[in-house]
Short mmCIF file of C-alpha atoms in Angstrom, two decimals:
data_model
loop_
_atom_site.label_atom_id
_atom_site.label_comp_id
_atom_site.label_asym_id
_atom_site.label_seq_id
_atom_site.Cartn_x
_atom_site.Cartn_y
_atom_site.Cartn_z
CA MET A 1 -82.00 41.65 1.40
CA PHE A 2 -82.22 43.80 4.67
CA ARG A 3 -81.97 42.69 8.08
CA TRP A 4 -82.90 44.39 11.47
CA ALA A 5 -82.70 43.71 15.23
CA LEU A 6 -85.16 44.40 17.34
CA LEU A 7 -83.88 44.05 21.14
CA TYR A 8 -86.70 43.38 23.89
CA LEU A 9 -85.69 44.12 27.48
CA CYS A 10 -87.49 42.91 30.50
CA PHE A 11 -85.02 44.44 33.28
CA ILE A 12 -82.47 46.12 31.71
CA ALA A 13 -79.12 44.88 31.33
CA HIS A 14 -76.80 47.59 29.53
CA TYR A 15 -76.17 49.37 26.38
CA TYR A 16 -73.38 51.71 25.37
CA VAL A 17 -72.95 54.30 22.63
CA CYS A 18 -69.93 55.84 20.78
CA CYS A 19 -68.84 58.82 18.95
CA GLY A 20 -65.24 58.69 17.46
CA GLN A 21 -63.07 57.10 20.16
CA ASP A 22 -65.12 58.49 23.20
CA MET A 23 -67.42 55.90 24.87
CA VAL A 24 -69.11 55.26 28.19
CA LYS A 25 -70.29 51.47 29.49
CA GLN A 26 -71.80 50.05 32.44
CA PRO A 27 -71.47 46.49 33.53
CA SER A 28 -74.39 43.87 32.67
CA GLY A 29 -76.50 42.58 35.35
CA GLU A 30 -79.56 43.13 37.31
CA MET A 31 -78.96 45.10 40.61
CA THR A 32 -82.31 44.34 43.04
CA GLU A 33 -81.27 46.02 46.45
CA SER A 34 -83.31 46.65 49.71
CA GLU A 35 -84.46 49.84 51.26
CA GLY A 36 -81.62 51.37 53.19
CA ALA A 37 -78.75 49.84 51.51
CA GLN A 38 -76.01 51.11 49.94
CA VAL A 39 -75.17 50.40 46.22
CA ILE A 40 -72.24 51.68 43.86
CA LEU A 41 -73.27 51.61 40.06
CA MET A 42 -70.13 51.54 37.92
CA CYS A 43 -69.40 53.45 34.85
CA ASN A 44 -66.25 53.02 32.78
CA TYR A 45 -65.30 55.45 30.19
CA THR A 46 -62.88 56.32 27.14
CA SER A 47 -62.18 59.62 26.95
CA THR A 48 -58.95 62.17 26.98
CA ASN A 49 -61.17 64.85 27.86
CA PRO A 50 -63.94 63.61 30.40
CA ASP A 51 -67.08 65.39 31.18
CA LEU A 52 -69.31 63.16 33.13
CA PHE A 53 -72.98 63.22 34.34
CA TRP A 54 -75.39 60.91 36.22
CA TYR A 55 -79.15 61.09 35.41
CA LYS A 56 -82.10 59.35 36.62
CA GLN A 57 -85.11 58.42 34.85
CA LEU A 58 -88.40 57.45 36.16
CA PRO A 59 -90.81 55.47 33.86
CA ASN A 60 -92.58 58.05 31.48
CA ARG A 61 -90.46 60.72 32.53
CA SER A 62 -87.49 62.64 30.97
CA PRO A 63 -84.30 62.06 32.40
CA THR A 64 -83.42 64.17 35.95
CA PHE A 65 -79.71 65.68 36.37
CA ILE A 66 -78.07 64.32 39.68
CA LEU A 67 -74.56 65.40 39.48
CA ASN A 68 -71.50 65.73 37.65
CA GLN A 69 -67.74 65.44 38.58
CA TYR A 70 -68.22 68.99 39.72
CA THR A 71 -71.35 69.65 41.02
CA THR A 72 -74.64 67.79 42.88
CA GLU A 73 -78.14 68.73 42.60
CA PRO A 74 -79.76 69.74 46.28
CA GLY A 75 -82.19 67.18 45.91
CA PHE A 76 -79.60 64.22 45.65
CA LYS A 77 -77.65 64.54 48.83
CA ARG A 78 -77.45 60.80 49.33
CA PHE A 79 -75.88 60.32 45.66
CA SER A 80 -71.84 60.78 44.98
CA ALA A 81 -69.64 60.24 42.29
CA THR A 82 -65.95 60.79 42.01
CA LEU A 83 -63.87 60.66 38.88
CA ASP A 84 -60.88 58.37 38.85
CA SER A 85 -58.93 59.16 36.01
CA THR A 86 -56.47 56.30 36.35
CA SER A 87 -58.88 53.74 35.95
CA SER A 88 -60.92 55.79 33.77
CA MET A 89 -64.27 55.18 36.17
CA PHE A 90 -66.92 57.59 37.37
CA PRO A 91 -69.09 55.29 39.74
CA LEU A 92 -72.04 56.63 41.30
CA THR A 93 -72.82 55.86 45.03
CA ILE A 94 -76.48 55.94 46.52
CA LYS A 95 -76.70 55.47 50.10
CA ASN A 96 -79.60 54.60 52.35
CA LEU A 97 -81.86 53.51 49.44
CA HIS A 98 -85.19 54.67 49.19
CA VAL A 99 -88.34 52.83 47.33
CA SER A 100 -88.40 56.02 45.10
CA ASP A 101 -84.80 55.27 43.89
CA SER A 102 -86.13 52.34 41.82
CA ALA A 103 -85.04 54.09 38.39
CA VAL A 104 -82.97 53.83 35.31
CA TYR A 105 -79.77 55.67 35.70
CA TYR A 106 -77.69 57.01 32.76
CA CYS A 107 -73.88 57.31 33.02
CA ALA A 108 -73.41 60.15 30.38
CA LEU A 109 -70.34 61.49 28.76
CA ARG A 110 -70.49 65.15 27.06
CA THR A 111 -67.99 65.19 24.00
CA LEU A 112 -67.34 67.31 20.85
CA TYR A 113 -68.05 65.61 17.73
CA LYS A 114 -67.57 66.71 14.13
CA ASN A 115 -67.95 70.25 15.87
CA LEU A 116 -71.08 69.19 17.66
CA THR A 117 -71.85 68.35 21.26
CA HIS A 118 -73.15 65.11 21.86
CA PHE A 119 -74.22 63.08 25.05
CA ILE A 120 -73.19 59.55 25.04
CA ALA A 121 -75.00 57.41 27.47
CA SER A 122 -74.71 54.23 29.18
CA ALA A 123 -78.11 52.57 31.34
CA SER A 124 -78.27 50.55 34.16
CA HIS A 125 -81.29 49.91 36.41
CA ILE A 126 -81.86 49.51 40.19
CA SER A 127 -85.23 47.73 41.60
CA MET A 128 -86.08 47.77 45.19
CA SER A 129 -87.34 44.49 45.81
CA SER A 130 -88.82 42.79 49.47
CA GLY A 131 -89.31 39.30 47.88
CA GLN A 132 -88.52 37.39 45.00
CA ASP A 133 -90.79 39.63 42.48
CA ARG A 134 -89.27 39.43 38.94
CA VAL A 135 -90.23 39.00 35.31
CA GLU A 136 -88.47 36.82 32.75
CA GLN A 137 -88.26 36.19 29.09
CA SER A 138 -86.85 33.33 27.12
CA SER A 139 -83.34 34.26 25.65
CA GLY A 140 -82.45 33.52 22.34
CA GLU A 141 -83.25 35.25 18.75
CA ILE A 142 -86.61 35.51 16.99
CA THR A 143 -86.59 35.34 13.17
CA ALA A 144 -89.51 37.13 11.04
CA SER A 145 -90.43 38.77 7.94
CA GLU A 146 -91.97 42.19 7.29
CA ARG A 147 -95.60 42.27 7.78
CA ASP A 148 -95.32 39.31 10.15
CA GLN A 149 -96.61 38.92 13.39
CA VAL A 150 -94.41 38.13 16.20
CA ILE A 151 -95.07 37.42 20.08
CA VAL A 152 -92.30 38.65 22.74
CA ARG A 153 -93.34 36.64 25.92
CA CYS A 154 -92.82 37.66 29.41
CA ASN A 155 -93.39 35.90 32.45
CA TYR A 156 -94.01 37.31 35.82
CA PHE A 157 -93.58 36.19 39.35
CA THR A 158 -94.77 37.90 42.51
CA THR A 159 -96.07 37.23 45.98
CA GLY A 160 -97.69 40.69 45.79
CA ILE A 161 -101.41 41.47 45.74
CA ASN A 162 -101.43 43.91 43.23
CA ILE A 163 -99.41 43.76 39.69
CA TYR A 164 -98.91 46.11 37.05
CA LEU A 165 -97.24 45.58 33.83
CA PHE A 166 -96.13 47.92 31.07
CA TRP A 167 -94.19 47.61 27.84
CA TYR A 168 -92.38 50.51 26.52
CA LYS A 169 -90.53 51.57 23.16
CA GLN A 170 -87.13 53.24 23.19
CA LEU A 171 -85.09 54.43 20.30
CA PRO A 172 -81.33 54.85 20.35
CA ASN A 173 -80.49 57.98 22.23
CA LYS A 174 -84.18 58.59 23.33
CA SER A 175 -86.36 58.46 26.23
CA PRO A 176 -88.72 55.72 26.75
CA THR A 177 -92.13 55.72 25.13
CA PHE A 178 -95.18 54.00 26.89
CA ILE A 179 -96.76 51.26 24.49
CA LEU A 180 -99.47 49.70 27.23
CA ASN A 181 -100.09 48.28 30.21
CA GLN A 182 -102.88 45.62 31.13
CA TYR A 183 -105.54 48.64 30.68
CA THR A 184 -104.84 50.73 27.91
CA THR A 185 -102.67 51.17 24.82
CA GLU A 186 -101.35 54.33 23.24
CA PRO A 187 -103.12 55.25 19.90
CA ASP A 188 -99.89 55.22 17.83
CA PHE A 189 -99.52 51.48 18.57
CA LYS A 190 -102.82 50.02 17.37
CA ARG A 191 -100.58 47.15 16.07
CA PHE A 192 -99.42 46.22 19.48
CA SER A 193 -101.32 44.40 22.38
CA ALA A 194 -100.76 42.28 25.29
CA THR A 195 -102.89 40.51 27.45
CA LEU A 196 -102.48 39.48 31.27
CA ASN A 197 -102.90 35.92 32.29
CA SER A 198 -103.04 35.55 35.92
CA THR A 199 -103.04 31.63 35.60
CA SER A 200 -100.07 31.10 33.44
CA ARG A 201 -98.49 34.47 35.21
CA THR A 202 -97.75 35.87 31.50
CA PHE A 203 -97.96 39.23 29.73
CA PRO A 204 -96.91 38.53 25.95
CA LEU A 205 -96.26 41.49 23.70
CA ARG A 206 -97.99 40.93 20.32
CA ILE A 207 -96.77 42.98 17.40
CA LYS A 208 -98.84 42.61 14.35
CA ASN A 209 -97.69 43.50 10.59
CA LEU A 210 -94.25 44.10 11.40
CA HIS A 211 -93.09 47.74 9.73
CA VAL A 212 -89.37 48.43 8.93
CA SER A 213 -89.88 51.19 11.72
CA ASP A 214 -90.10 48.74 14.21
CA SER A 215 -86.28 47.97 13.69
CA ASP A 216 -83.59 49.41 15.76
CA VAL A 217 -85.72 49.69 18.60
CA LEU A 218 -85.12 48.69 22.25
CA LEU A 219 -88.30 47.49 23.95
CA TYR A 220 -88.57 46.55 27.74
CA SER A 221 -91.44 45.29 29.90
CA GLU A 222 -91.71 46.20 33.50
CA ALA A 223 -93.72 44.67 36.17
CA HIS A 224 -94.40 46.61 39.57
CA SER A 225 -95.81 44.94 42.35
CA ASP A 226 -96.89 46.29 45.63
CA ARG A 227 -95.32 43.97 48.55
CA ASN A 228 -94.90 45.43 51.96
CA THR A 229 -95.28 48.72 50.65
CA LEU A 230 -92.24 48.37 48.41
CA ASN A 231 -92.06 48.56 44.80
CA SER A 232 -90.22 46.18 42.55
CA HIS A 233 -89.44 45.48 39.10
CA THR A 234 -87.23 43.57 36.75
CA LYS A 235 -86.23 42.76 33.40
CA THR A 236 -84.19 40.26 31.19
CA GLU A 237 -83.56 40.71 27.34
CA GLU A 238 -84.43 38.94 24.19
CA VAL A 239 -83.39 39.70 20.55
CA LEU A 240 -85.78 39.73 17.47
CA SER A 241 -84.46 40.00 13.83
CA TYR A 242 -86.45 39.64 11.08
CA MET A 243 -85.48 40.04 7.03
CA MET A 244 -86.97 40.59 3.74
#
């Protein structure tokens, strides 16, 4: 009997990966801030030889290097981080938040494991909000079998006029891959569909004919709305496991 776990995330909480005894971890929770505010993203690490980095990732983009404990990229002058070896922390401080700062942020540890260089990363998310815009999913576990059909529900709440909803797929240690939005679906995801219901304010993801390849995947939805020129998005999490 095989058992797979499929995580569905609608606003990032956190995850961590480790190689040997080395590890990085960010606290879970939603970080929704206003434009102009200052925010600190915490990052705890376990390593005898810390070599730490921060990256920023926008939707459908590869991660962009922000800084390490020695240098900061010129385009990120509002960003800073100081290594605290006593508390084993490398927090990222962002001053004077801009709308463009809405993104996923990775705290990464470079380590040598089995004679290979690895990047161990933990993720958190900042959203810019001008109101109570958010997306929600019911928590809990869904159990299904291979070839079954599953529906992952997502409710959105916004006072904005324009709403843009997306689903992404993310394999462990990989960048997110766009699945669909309310207008288009990528050719590789013909078994996946979602229909926006503006009356019930839902955008459920439907997966037909479950495959083994659907396992060990982080899937998350994003809701972007334009409200007072600010872009806001939120996420919650749900777990799907299935057996055969």
